GROMACS .gro file of C-alpha atoms in nm:
model
  509
    1MET     CA    1  -1.639  -3.202   9.333
    2MET     CA    2  -1.598  -3.023   9.668
    3SER     CA    3  -1.259  -3.022   9.833
    4LYS     CA    4  -1.227  -3.146  10.191
    5LEU     CA    5  -1.201  -2.786  10.308
    6GLN     CA    6  -1.517  -2.686  10.120
    7LYS     CA    7  -1.706  -2.977  10.274
    8ALA     CA    8  -1.585  -2.876  10.618
    9MET     CA    9  -1.718  -2.526  10.560
   10VAL     CA   10  -2.077  -2.643  10.511
   11PHE     CA   11  -2.220  -2.715  10.854
   12SER     CA   12  -2.495  -2.976  10.873
   13LEU     CA   13  -2.716  -3.007  11.178
   14PRO     CA   14  -2.881  -3.333  11.273
   15LYS     CA   15  -3.243  -3.392  11.182
   16PRO     CA   16  -3.466  -3.163  11.393
   17ASN     CA   17  -3.655  -3.332  11.675
   18PRO     CA   18  -3.913  -3.132  11.871
   19PHE     CA   19  -3.910  -3.380  12.158
   20ALA     CA   20  -3.532  -3.391  12.204
   21LEU     CA   21  -3.527  -3.145  12.496
   22GLN     CA   22  -3.770  -3.359  12.694
   23ARG     CA   23  -3.557  -3.670  12.638
   24TYR     CA   24  -3.236  -3.484  12.723
   25LEU     CA   25  -3.386  -3.369  13.053
   26LEU     CA   26  -3.501  -3.722  13.135
   27LEU     CA   27  -3.142  -3.836  13.084
   28LEU     CA   28  -3.015  -3.567  13.322
   29SER     CA   29  -3.283  -3.654  13.579
   30SER     CA   30  -3.183  -4.021  13.567
   31GLN     CA   31  -2.834  -3.913  13.673
   32GLY     CA   32  -2.975  -3.795  14.004
   33THR     CA   33  -2.961  -3.417  13.963
   34GLU     CA   34  -3.233  -3.228  14.148
   35THR     CA   35  -3.415  -2.907  14.068
   36THR     CA   36  -3.645  -2.678  14.263
   37VAL     CA   37  -3.822  -2.526  13.962
   38GLU     CA   38  -4.150  -2.701  13.895
   39ILE     CA   39  -4.223  -2.796  13.535
   40GLU     CA   40  -4.573  -2.797  13.395
   41PRO     CA   41  -4.685  -3.079  13.161
   42ARG     CA   42  -4.566  -3.023  12.806
   43LYS     CA   43  -4.822  -2.858  12.580
   44GLN     CA   44  -4.862  -3.006  12.235
   45ILE     CA   45  -4.866  -2.686  12.029
   46GLN     CA   46  -4.808  -2.837  11.688
   47GLN     CA   47  -4.864  -3.174  11.522
   48GLN     CA   48  -4.534  -3.357  11.477
   49SER     CA   49  -4.605  -3.439  11.112
   50ASP     CA   50  -4.666  -3.072  11.024
   51TYR     CA   51  -4.356  -2.972  11.217
   52GLU     CA   52  -4.137  -3.223  11.036
   53THR     CA   53  -4.274  -3.124  10.695
   54THR     CA   54  -4.181  -2.759  10.755
   55GLN     CA   55  -3.837  -2.852  10.885
   56GLN     CA   56  -3.775  -3.088  10.593
   57ASP     CA   57  -3.859  -2.807  10.347
   58ILE     CA   58  -3.619  -2.571  10.524
   59THR     CA   59  -3.343  -2.833  10.536
   60GLN     CA   60  -3.387  -2.912  10.165
   61VAL     CA   61  -3.386  -2.544  10.059
   62ARG     CA   62  -3.085  -2.468  10.279
   63LYS     CA   63  -2.885  -2.749  10.114
   64ILE     CA   64  -2.979  -2.625   9.767
   65LEU     CA   65  -2.890  -2.264   9.849
   66HIS     CA   66  -2.555  -2.368   9.994
   67LYS     CA   67  -2.470  -2.504   9.648
   68ARG     CA   68  -2.439  -2.140   9.543
   69LEU     CA   69  -2.083  -2.156   9.680
   70PHE     CA   70  -1.992  -2.425   9.430
   71SER     CA   71  -2.255  -2.413   9.151
   72SER     CA   72  -2.402  -2.163   8.908
   73THR     CA   73  -2.708  -1.953   8.995
   74GLU     CA   74  -2.900  -2.131   8.717
   75GLU     CA   75  -2.831  -2.474   8.867
   76VAL     CA   76  -2.947  -2.359   9.208
   77ALA     CA   77  -3.268  -2.214   9.059
   78GLN     CA   78  -3.338  -2.540   8.875
   79ASP     CA   79  -3.293  -2.739   9.197
   80LEU     CA   80  -3.529  -2.504   9.382
   81ASN     CA   81  -3.787  -2.540   9.105
   82ARG     CA   82  -3.771  -2.918   9.144
   83CYS     CA   83  -3.815  -2.919   9.522
   84GLY     CA   84  -4.193  -2.876   9.486
   85LEU     CA   85  -4.231  -2.593   9.739
   86THR     CA   86  -4.569  -2.414   9.727
   87LEU     CA   87  -4.512  -2.046   9.806
   88SER     CA   88  -4.726  -1.813  10.013
   89ASP     CA   89  -4.655  -1.492  10.208
   90SER     CA   90  -4.622  -1.680  10.536
   91ILE     CA   91  -4.387  -1.945  10.391
   92VAL     CA   92  -4.161  -1.687  10.224
   93GLN     CA   93  -4.145  -1.479  10.543
   94HIS     CA   94  -4.074  -1.793  10.743
   95PHE     CA   95  -3.775  -1.873  10.519
   96LEU     CA   96  -3.648  -1.515  10.527
   97MET     CA   97  -3.660  -1.511  10.907
   98ARG     CA   98  -3.479  -1.844  10.916
   99PHE     CA   99  -3.203  -1.703  10.692
  100SER     CA  100  -3.201  -1.358  10.855
  101ASN     CA  101  -2.835  -1.393  10.956
  102GLU     CA  102  -2.729  -1.538  10.619
  103TRP     CA  103  -2.807  -1.261  10.375
  104ILE     CA  104  -2.684  -1.449  10.066
  105LEU     CA  105  -2.919  -1.742  10.126
  106ALA     CA  106  -3.205  -1.504  10.208
  107PHE     CA  107  -3.148  -1.289   9.899
  108ASP     CA  108  -3.112  -1.588   9.667
  109PHE     CA  109  -3.435  -1.737   9.802
  110PHE     CA  110  -3.612  -1.399   9.778
  111ASN     CA  111  -3.506  -1.353   9.415
  112TRP     CA  112  -3.598  -1.710   9.322
  113ALA     CA  113  -3.943  -1.676   9.484
  114GLN     CA  114  -4.002  -1.363   9.279
  115THR     CA  115  -3.969  -1.562   8.955
  116GLN     CA  116  -4.241  -1.810   9.050
  117THR     CA  117  -4.583  -1.794   8.890
  118ASP     CA  118  -4.889  -1.740   9.111
  119TYR     CA  119  -4.678  -1.567   9.373
  120LYS     CA  120  -4.599  -1.200   9.438
  121HIS     CA  121  -4.392  -1.060   9.724
  122SER     CA  122  -4.596  -0.869   9.983
  123PRO     CA  123  -4.478  -0.540  10.138
  124GLU     CA  124  -4.400  -0.739  10.455
  125SER     CA  125  -4.165  -0.971  10.265
  126TYR     CA  126  -3.991  -0.673  10.106
  127ASN     CA  127  -3.951  -0.511  10.450
  128LEU     CA  128  -3.794  -0.829  10.587
  129MET     CA  129  -3.548  -0.843  10.297
  130VAL     CA  130  -3.465  -0.473  10.335
  131ASP     CA  131  -3.384  -0.531  10.702
  132ILE     CA  132  -3.169  -0.838  10.627
  133LEU     CA  133  -2.965  -0.647  10.368
  134GLY     CA  134  -2.929  -0.352  10.604
  135LYS     CA  135  -2.812  -0.578  10.883
  136ALA     CA  136  -2.547  -0.722  10.648
  137LYS     CA  137  -2.451  -0.365  10.542
  138LYS     CA  138  -2.532  -0.442  10.178
  139PHE     CA  139  -2.671  -0.095  10.116
  140GLU     CA  140  -2.626  -0.091   9.739
  141LEU     CA  141  -2.855  -0.395   9.712
  142LEU     CA  142  -3.087  -0.241   9.973
  143TRP     CA  143  -3.136   0.075   9.766
  144ASP     CA  144  -3.197  -0.132   9.452
  145LEU     CA  145  -3.471  -0.311   9.644
  146ILE     CA  146  -3.619   0.021   9.763
  147ASP     CA  147  -3.628   0.143   9.400
  148GLU     CA  148  -3.806  -0.179   9.306
  149MET     CA  149  -4.061  -0.121   9.584
  150LYS     CA  150  -4.120   0.235   9.460
  151SER     CA  151  -4.200   0.102   9.114
  152LEU     CA  152  -4.463  -0.134   9.259
  153GLY     CA  153  -4.690   0.140   9.395
  154ASP     CA  154  -4.767   0.349   9.700
  155CYS     CA  155  -4.854   0.067   9.939
  156TYR     CA  156  -4.509  -0.095   9.932
  157ILE     CA  157  -4.291   0.169  10.101
  158SER     CA  158  -4.419   0.259  10.446
  159PHE     CA  159  -4.289   0.431  10.759
  160LEU     CA  160  -4.190   0.085  10.881
  161THR     CA  161  -3.973   0.039  10.571
  162MET     CA  162  -3.792   0.368  10.620
  163THR     CA  163  -3.759   0.309  10.994
  164LYS     CA  164  -3.570  -0.012  10.917
  165VAL     CA  165  -3.352   0.173  10.663
  166ILE     CA  166  -3.271   0.458  10.902
  167ARG     CA  167  -3.189   0.230  11.194
  168ARG     CA  168  -2.962   0.009  10.982
  169LEU     CA  169  -2.780   0.312  10.837
  170VAL     CA  170  -2.717   0.451  11.184
  171ARG     CA  171  -2.594   0.115  11.313
  172ALA     CA  172  -2.346   0.115  11.024
  173ASN     CA  173  -2.230   0.464  11.136
  174MET     CA  174  -2.369   0.613  10.815
  175PHE     CA  175  -2.510   0.913  11.002
  176LYS     CA  176  -2.515   1.159  10.711
  177GLU     CA  177  -2.695   0.907  10.490
  178ALA     CA  178  -2.959   0.849  10.761
  179MET     CA  179  -3.017   1.224  10.794
  180ASP     CA  180  -3.044   1.258  10.415
  181VAL     CA  181  -3.310   0.985  10.408
  182PHE     CA  182  -3.520   1.184  10.654
  183ARG     CA  183  -3.459   1.515  10.477
  184GLY     CA  184  -3.576   1.363  10.147
  185ILE     CA  185  -3.845   1.132  10.284
  186GLU     CA  186  -4.098   1.276  10.037
  187ARG     CA  187  -3.928   1.104   9.746
  188PHE     CA  188  -4.043   0.774   9.896
  189GLY     CA  189  -4.406   0.888   9.897
  190LEU     CA  190  -4.404   0.974  10.269
  191SER     CA  191  -4.423   1.296  10.471
  192LYS     CA  192  -4.208   1.421  10.756
  193ASP     CA  193  -4.374   1.407  11.095
  194THR     CA  194  -4.285   1.408  11.464
  195SER     CA  195  -4.296   1.029  11.487
  196MET     CA  196  -4.034   0.982  11.216
  197LEU     CA  197  -3.823   1.265  11.362
  198ASN     CA  198  -3.826   1.088  11.699
  199ILE     CA  199  -3.729   0.758  11.534
  200LEU     CA  200  -3.429   0.923  11.366
  201MET     CA  201  -3.319   1.094  11.688
  202ASP     CA  202  -3.369   0.776  11.891
  203SER     CA  203  -3.159   0.582  11.639
  204PHE     CA  204  -2.876   0.833  11.681
  205VAL     CA  205  -2.895   0.814  12.061
  206ASN     CA  206  -2.893   0.433  12.055
  207GLY     CA  207  -2.595   0.457  11.818
  208ASP     CA  208  -2.408   0.671  12.074
  209SER     CA  209  -2.429   0.980  11.856
  210VAL     CA  210  -2.639   1.228  12.052
  211ASP     CA  211  -2.460   1.512  11.866
  212HIS     CA  212  -2.640   1.408  11.547
  213ALA     CA  213  -2.970   1.381  11.736
  214GLN     CA  214  -2.920   1.736  11.864
  215GLN     CA  215  -2.834   1.855  11.512
  216VAL     CA  216  -3.155   1.705  11.370
  217PHE     CA  217  -3.356   1.856  11.655
  218LEU     CA  218  -3.217   2.206  11.591
  219GLU     CA  219  -3.278   2.171  11.217
  220PHE     CA  220  -3.643   2.068  11.242
  221LYS     CA  221  -3.778   2.196  11.577
  222ASP     CA  222  -3.930   2.503  11.412
  223SER     CA  223  -4.085   2.321  11.115
  224LEU     CA  224  -4.218   2.013  11.295
  225PRO     CA  225  -4.406   1.998  11.625
  226VAL     CA  226  -4.190   1.845  11.897
  227ASN     CA  227  -4.329   1.661  12.198
  228THR     CA  228  -4.224   1.523  12.537
  229GLN     CA  229  -4.079   1.212  12.374
  230THR     CA  230  -3.855   1.430  12.152
  231PHE     CA  231  -3.702   1.603  12.455
  232ASN     CA  232  -3.672   1.280  12.654
  233ILE     CA  233  -3.471   1.125  12.370
  234LEU     CA  234  -3.222   1.414  12.398
  235ILE     CA  235  -3.216   1.398  12.778
  236GLN     CA  236  -3.144   1.027  12.760
  237GLY     CA  237  -2.874   1.080  12.497
  238TRP     CA  238  -2.687   1.350  12.688
  239CYS     CA  239  -2.705   1.156  13.015
  240LYS     CA  240  -2.577   0.848  12.832
  241ALA     CA  241  -2.288   1.061  12.698
  242GLY     CA  242  -2.207   1.177  13.053
  243LYS     CA  243  -2.321   1.537  12.988
  244VAL     CA  244  -2.583   1.574  13.261
  245GLY     CA  245  -2.545   1.955  13.254
  246ILE     CA  246  -2.665   1.967  12.891
  247ALA     CA  247  -2.948   1.727  12.985
  248ARG     CA  248  -3.061   1.974  13.251
  249LYS     CA  249  -3.062   2.255  12.994
  250ILE     CA  250  -3.276   2.039  12.763
  251MET     CA  251  -3.524   2.000  13.050
  252GLU     CA  252  -3.538   2.379  13.083
  253GLU     CA  253  -3.599   2.417  12.708
  254MET     CA  254  -3.861   2.145  12.734
  255GLU     CA  255  -4.058   2.357  12.982
  256ARG     CA  256  -4.027   2.665  12.759
  257HIS     CA  257  -4.192   2.461  12.482
  258GLY     CA  258  -4.483   2.382  12.713
  259CYS     CA  259  -4.376   2.020  12.777
  260GLN     CA  260  -4.339   1.926  13.145
  261PRO     CA  261  -4.058   1.687  13.238
  262ASN     CA  262  -4.210   1.354  13.337
  263ALA     CA  263  -4.096   1.045  13.528
  264LEU     CA  264  -3.894   0.926  13.227
  265SER     CA  265  -3.707   1.259  13.212
  266TYR     CA  266  -3.600   1.224  13.575
  267THR     CA  267  -3.528   0.852  13.535
  268CYS     CA  268  -3.263   0.943  13.276
  269LEU     CA  269  -3.093   1.169  13.533
  270ALA     CA  270  -3.127   0.903  13.803
  271ARG     CA  271  -2.971   0.648  13.568
  272PHE     CA  272  -2.672   0.878  13.522
  273TYR     CA  273  -2.612   0.906  13.898
  274CYS     CA  274  -2.659   0.529  13.938
  275ASP     CA  275  -2.384   0.470  13.683
  276LYS     CA  276  -2.162   0.713  13.872
  277LYS     CA  277  -2.255   0.545  14.205
  278ASP     CA  278  -2.345   0.890  14.339
  279PHE     CA  279  -2.628   0.777  14.566
  280ARG     CA  280  -2.661   1.113  14.739
  281LYS     CA  281  -2.755   1.281  14.412
  282LEU     CA  282  -2.970   0.982  14.317
  283ASN     CA  283  -3.177   1.035  14.631
  284GLY     CA  284  -3.180   1.406  14.546
  285ILE     CA  285  -3.344   1.327  14.210
  286LEU     CA  286  -3.611   1.115  14.379
  287ASN     CA  287  -3.677   1.397  14.628
  288GLU     CA  288  -3.692   1.654  14.345
  289MET     CA  289  -3.957   1.441  14.173
  290LYS     CA  290  -4.159   1.442  14.495
  291ILE     CA  291  -4.132   1.822  14.530
  292LYS     CA  292  -4.242   1.873  14.168
  293ASP     CA  293  -4.532   1.632  14.215
  294CYS     CA  294  -4.381   1.396  13.956
  295THR     CA  295  -4.449   1.057  14.106
  296PRO     CA  296  -4.189   0.790  14.024
  297THR     CA  297  -4.340   0.515  13.814
  298VAL     CA  298  -4.285   0.142  13.833
  299ALA     CA  299  -4.046   0.189  13.538
  300THR     CA  300  -3.845   0.444  13.740
  301TYR     CA  301  -3.800   0.213  14.038
  302THR     CA  302  -3.737  -0.091  13.818
  303THR     CA  303  -3.471   0.086  13.612
  304LEU     CA  304  -3.291   0.199  13.927
  305MET     CA  305  -3.306  -0.149  14.080
  306CYS     CA  306  -3.160  -0.305  13.767
  307LEU     CA  307  -2.881  -0.048  13.736
  308LEU     CA  308  -2.784  -0.080  14.101
  309GLY     CA  309  -2.785  -0.459  14.065
  310LYS     CA  310  -2.551  -0.438  13.765
  311SER     CA  311  -2.319  -0.217  13.974
  312LYS     CA  312  -2.326  -0.488  14.245
  313GLN     CA  313  -2.491  -0.242  14.484
  314ILE     CA  314  -2.724  -0.514  14.610
  315ASN     CA  315  -2.833  -0.348  14.935
  316GLU     CA  316  -2.910  -0.018  14.759
  317ALA     CA  317  -3.110  -0.205  14.494
  318LEU     CA  318  -3.315  -0.389  14.756
  319GLU     CA  319  -3.373  -0.056  14.932
  320ILE     CA  320  -3.523   0.082  14.610
  321TYR     CA  321  -3.749  -0.225  14.594
  322LYS     CA  322  -3.857  -0.160  14.952
  323ARG     CA  323  -3.920   0.206  14.869
  324MET     CA  324  -4.139   0.102  14.574
  325ASN     CA  325  -4.345  -0.129  14.793
  326GLU     CA  326  -4.396   0.151  15.046
  327SER     CA  327  -4.525   0.382  14.773
  328ASP     CA  328  -4.846   0.337  14.575
  329CYS     CA  329  -4.655   0.153  14.299
  330ALA     CA  330  -4.746  -0.215  14.284
  331PRO     CA  331  -4.451  -0.415  14.146
  332GLU     CA  332  -4.504  -0.539  13.790
  333THR     CA  333  -4.343  -0.822  13.596
  334SER     CA  334  -4.047  -0.598  13.504
  335SER     CA  335  -3.990  -0.522  13.874
  336PHE     CA  336  -3.973  -0.891  13.961
  337ASN     CA  337  -3.740  -0.946  13.665
  338SER     CA  338  -3.500  -0.690  13.811
  339LEU     CA  339  -3.529  -0.847  14.155
  340ILE     CA  340  -3.449  -1.193  14.014
  341PHE     CA  341  -3.151  -1.042  13.831
  342ILE     CA  342  -3.023  -0.874  14.150
  343LEU     CA  343  -3.058  -1.187  14.362
  344GLY     CA  344  -2.899  -1.405  14.094
  345LYS     CA  345  -2.609  -1.161  14.062
  346ALA     CA  346  -2.555  -1.193  14.438
  347GLY     CA  347  -2.554  -1.573  14.410
  348ARG     CA  348  -2.884  -1.601  14.600
  349LEU     CA  349  -3.038  -1.849  14.355
  350LYS     CA  350  -3.289  -1.996  14.600
  351ASP     CA  351  -3.424  -1.648  14.673
  352ALA     CA  352  -3.442  -1.578  14.298
  353GLU     CA  353  -3.636  -1.903  14.245
  354GLU     CA  354  -3.873  -1.810  14.527
  355VAL     CA  355  -3.945  -1.473  14.363
  356PHE     CA  356  -4.004  -1.650  14.030
  357ASN     CA  357  -4.245  -1.904  14.182
  358ASP     CA  358  -4.432  -1.636  14.383
  359MET     CA  359  -4.492  -1.401  14.089
  360PRO     CA  360  -4.836  -1.540  13.990
  361LYS     CA  361  -4.952  -1.513  14.354
  362LYS     CA  362  -4.866  -1.142  14.344
  363GLY     CA  363  -5.054  -1.080  14.020
  364ALA     CA  364  -4.752  -1.071  13.788
  365MET     CA  365  -4.703  -1.339  13.525
  366PRO     CA  366  -4.352  -1.425  13.400
  367ASP     CA  367  -4.258  -1.306  13.050
  368GLU     CA  368  -3.968  -1.378  12.813
  369VAL     CA  369  -3.735  -1.152  13.013
  370THR     CA  370  -3.823  -1.333  13.337
  371PHE     CA  371  -3.728  -1.669  13.191
  372ASN     CA  372  -3.414  -1.535  13.026
  373THR     CA  373  -3.302  -1.364  13.347
  374LEU     CA  374  -3.331  -1.679  13.558
  375ILE     CA  375  -3.174  -1.890  13.282
  376PHE     CA  376  -2.880  -1.645  13.277
  377CYS     CA  377  -2.847  -1.686  13.655
  378TYR     CA  378  -2.838  -2.065  13.627
  379CYS     CA  379  -2.587  -2.050  13.342
  380ASP     CA  380  -2.359  -1.813  13.534
  381HIS     CA  381  -2.351  -2.068  13.815
  382LEU     CA  382  -2.322  -2.367  13.574
  383GLN     CA  383  -2.658  -2.511  13.685
  384GLU     CA  384  -2.716  -2.710  13.366
  385GLU     CA  385  -3.028  -2.909  13.447
  386LYS     CA  386  -3.209  -2.615  13.605
  387ALA     CA  387  -3.131  -2.398  13.302
  388LEU     CA  388  -3.261  -2.662  13.059
  389LYS     CA  389  -3.574  -2.735  13.261
  390LEU     CA  390  -3.652  -2.364  13.268
  391LEU     CA  391  -3.598  -2.352  12.891
  392GLN     CA  392  -3.857  -2.628  12.859
  393LYS     CA  393  -4.101  -2.447  13.086
  394MET     CA  394  -4.045  -2.128  12.887
  395GLU     CA  395  -4.154  -2.305  12.568
  396ASN     CA  396  -4.444  -2.481  12.740
  397MET     CA  397  -4.582  -2.141  12.838
  398GLY     CA  398  -4.563  -2.022  12.477
  399PHE     CA  399  -4.251  -1.805  12.501
  400LYS     CA  400  -3.978  -1.835  12.241
  401PRO     CA  401  -3.609  -1.841  12.335
  402ASP     CA  402  -3.398  -1.579  12.157
  403LEU     CA  403  -3.031  -1.539  12.068
  404LYS     CA  404  -2.948  -1.416  12.419
  405THR     CA  405  -3.105  -1.728  12.570
  406TYR     CA  406  -2.895  -1.955  12.353
  407ALA     CA  407  -2.579  -1.746  12.398
  408ALA     CA  408  -2.596  -1.797  12.775
  409LEU     CA  409  -2.669  -2.170  12.743
  410LEU     CA  410  -2.391  -2.220  12.489
  411LYS     CA  411  -2.139  -2.026  12.699
  412MET     CA  412  -2.223  -2.252  12.994
  413SER     CA  413  -2.189  -2.562  12.773
  414CYS     CA  414  -1.845  -2.449  12.654
  415SER     CA  415  -1.733  -2.390  13.014
  416LYS     CA  416  -1.845  -2.742  13.106
  417LYS     CA  417  -1.690  -2.889  12.787
  418ARG     CA  418  -2.028  -3.041  12.696
  419MET     CA  419  -1.998  -3.088  12.318
  420LYS     CA  420  -2.315  -3.298  12.289
  421LEU     CA  421  -2.510  -3.025  12.466
  422ILE     CA  422  -2.365  -2.760  12.233
  423TYR     CA  423  -2.483  -2.945  11.921
  424PHE     CA  424  -2.813  -3.022  12.090
  425LEU     CA  425  -2.869  -2.649  12.156
  426LEU     CA  426  -2.772  -2.553  11.801
  427ASN     CA  427  -3.028  -2.804  11.676
  428HIS     CA  428  -3.281  -2.656  11.918
  429MET     CA  429  -3.212  -2.309  11.771
  430TYR     CA  430  -3.266  -2.452  11.425
  431ASN     CA  431  -3.602  -2.594  11.532
  432ASN     CA  432  -3.704  -2.252  11.665
  433ASN     CA  433  -3.623  -2.075  11.335
  434ILE     CA  434  -3.327  -1.889  11.486
  435SER     CA  435  -3.021  -1.873  11.267
  436ILE     CA  436  -2.672  -1.851  11.414
  437ASP     CA  437  -2.530  -1.500  11.400
  438VAL     CA  438  -2.188  -1.345  11.467
  439SER     CA  439  -2.251  -1.321  11.842
  440ILE     CA  440  -2.325  -1.694  11.873
  441TYR     CA  441  -2.017  -1.790  11.670
  442SER     CA  442  -1.807  -1.559  11.891
  443VAL     CA  443  -1.943  -1.725  12.208
  444LEU     CA  444  -1.868  -2.072  12.068
  445ILE     CA  445  -1.519  -2.001  11.935
  446SER     CA  446  -1.410  -1.803  12.241
  447GLY     CA  447  -1.561  -2.054  12.485
  448LEU     CA  448  -1.417  -2.357  12.309
  449CYS     CA  449  -1.070  -2.201  12.295
  450LYS     CA  450  -1.091  -2.129  12.668
  451SER     CA  451  -1.195  -2.488  12.743
  452GLU     CA  452  -0.922  -2.621  12.509
  453ARG     CA  453  -1.162  -2.774  12.256
  454VAL     CA  454  -0.969  -2.603  11.977
  455GLU     CA  455  -1.063  -2.849  11.699
  456HIS     CA  456  -1.431  -2.766  11.746
  457ALA     CA  457  -1.349  -2.395  11.764
  458CYS     CA  458  -1.180  -2.427  11.423
  459SER     CA  459  -1.486  -2.595  11.274
  460PHE     CA  460  -1.712  -2.310  11.386
  461PHE     CA  461  -1.459  -2.055  11.260
  462LYS     CA  462  -1.463  -2.216  10.914
  463GLU     CA  463  -1.841  -2.225  10.913
  464MET     CA  464  -1.852  -1.861  11.017
  465ILE     CA  465  -1.630  -1.762  10.724
  466SER     CA  466  -1.839  -1.974  10.484
  467LYS     CA  467  -2.143  -1.763  10.576
  468GLU     CA  468  -1.947  -1.444  10.494
  469PHE     CA  469  -1.928  -1.333  10.857
  470LEU     CA  470  -1.601  -1.155  10.933
  471PRO     CA  471  -1.467  -1.247  11.279
  472GLN     CA  472  -1.336  -0.969  11.500
  473ASP     CA  473  -0.956  -0.951  11.514
  474GLY     CA  474  -0.962  -1.030  11.886
  475LEU     CA  475  -1.154  -1.354  11.826
  476TYR     CA  476  -0.923  -1.450  11.540
  477ASP     CA  477  -0.614  -1.383  11.755
  478ARG     CA  478  -0.757  -1.592  12.039
  479LEU     CA  479  -0.804  -1.889  11.805
  480ARG     CA  480  -0.453  -1.852  11.659
  481GLU     CA  481  -0.303  -1.840  12.008
  482ALA     CA  482  -0.497  -2.152  12.110
  483LEU     CA  483  -0.372  -2.333  11.800
  484GLU     CA  484  -0.014  -2.226  11.873
  485ALA     CA  485  -0.046  -2.353  12.231
  486LYS     CA  486  -0.158  -2.692  12.095
  487ASN     CA  487   0.118  -2.687  11.829
  488MET     CA  488  -0.145  -2.729  11.553
  489VAL     CA  489   0.068  -2.561  11.287
  490GLU     CA  490  -0.115  -2.690  10.978
  491GLU     CA  491  -0.459  -2.596  11.112
  492LYS     CA  492  -0.328  -2.252  11.211
  493GLU     CA  493  -0.211  -2.191  10.855
  494LYS     CA  494  -0.554  -2.289  10.719
  495ILE     CA  495  -0.724  -2.047  10.958
  496GLU     CA  496  -0.487  -1.766  10.857
  497LYS     CA  497  -0.559  -1.827  10.487
  498LEU     CA  498  -0.933  -1.828  10.550
  499MET     CA  499  -0.916  -1.500  10.744
  500LEU     CA  500  -0.709  -1.340  10.468
  501MET     CA  501  -0.964  -1.453  10.207
  502ALA     CA  502  -1.251  -1.319  10.420
  503LYS     CA  503  -1.087  -0.977  10.460
  504LYS     CA  504  -1.016  -0.956  10.085
  505ARG     CA  505  -1.374  -1.052  10.008
  506ARG     CA  506  -1.504  -0.786  10.248
  507THR     CA  507  -1.277  -0.522  10.085
  508VAL     CA  508  -1.402  -0.611   9.734
  509SER     CA  509  -1.771  -0.605   9.836
   0.00000   0.00000   0.00000
């Protein structure tokens, strides 16, 4: 039998309902709230019966896999065998994506599927599982899986596989291991080339380790052909590290190699001066591009607009937009996204809505980023109905919300102390095959502590621990302080025990 604490640690969402958002919005509308964003008629993308069948399978498998906490592996496998699930590549990948933030559930399901007759994992399924294990930093299991893929033949390990491995190693700060993978890439049946070199260097730069990118460049620049992208990765990395002088030297070396700096090269420098709010030198970069006959691209202008907007330099950002319109660059969707962001940041929501509604007239259709940007603006200003109606329109147009979308909506819901909306949104995530990750739990726990809904914050903390996520110390301290303020001594002790158990478990693994 499960203890009360164990039961509390297994979170159960309500039955998925694909039409819940529409009903929720009708309820809000009946309360007299207005919106200026027009909503198109809902598109019926999927038959409700098919939808419910898929969701019922996922719900059933999730419940069985959660038994792993309290039952033997054999019992769980027997229950899965009895659930009558017919496996295919698409179904297995669907389940793996659903459990992408719960590596234990994903790995158990992956291993069980492998034992089934008339089914064999595809390279795509292996790649998904490799990425999930890498994300969870379970590298011993990851390498076991890679060895298994090697034994299955040449078609299983690809550049995509090793790209996932390299990126996950770098994100775990395992820089030497990532370099060793590239150095010995031949043992995986692959060959070194410029594309893989650029991927490794780009991973280092994104991981704030341009020194390692430079080291790899120096090691292989004479044995592998380098290209403009290779140099731009270094220029970006050194500018990001605040070493614009080294970036300039890279540009000089770039020319010696017969590669001319392009708009992206200069955009990296311009980005640096934007961050420093040195607008004189920023204009100098734009003038230098003109002298060298390197025309700024839409991406150059858009990047500068966005950076200036983030620095709250609204007038300078709008000046860049004006400068783009005066040039031969026609604004693209990304340009309008930046403009919406800038206007929203300045609190000019009506202007942002006008830009959004005018986009199709100017030959630019909204994309996922457009919707997310305006949703973020509404959430920042606690415009609940507008945010939810835009979420509905986003889905009607075939775009899928992501973790960032839900993080913004959930943060707003916490600020407004809307518990029903929080659980509604979590259910909506579930329907969209998006599993809750550390960032979402952090938003919920932090937001609920701030809004003094500490009991709910505790529930999410327990659930987080049950999924083997380790909360950051700052988040844990915030919850403890909130419990102390409410004089919830017993609950505080439970949280402290859970955190101690989680840290011990992490140390052992």
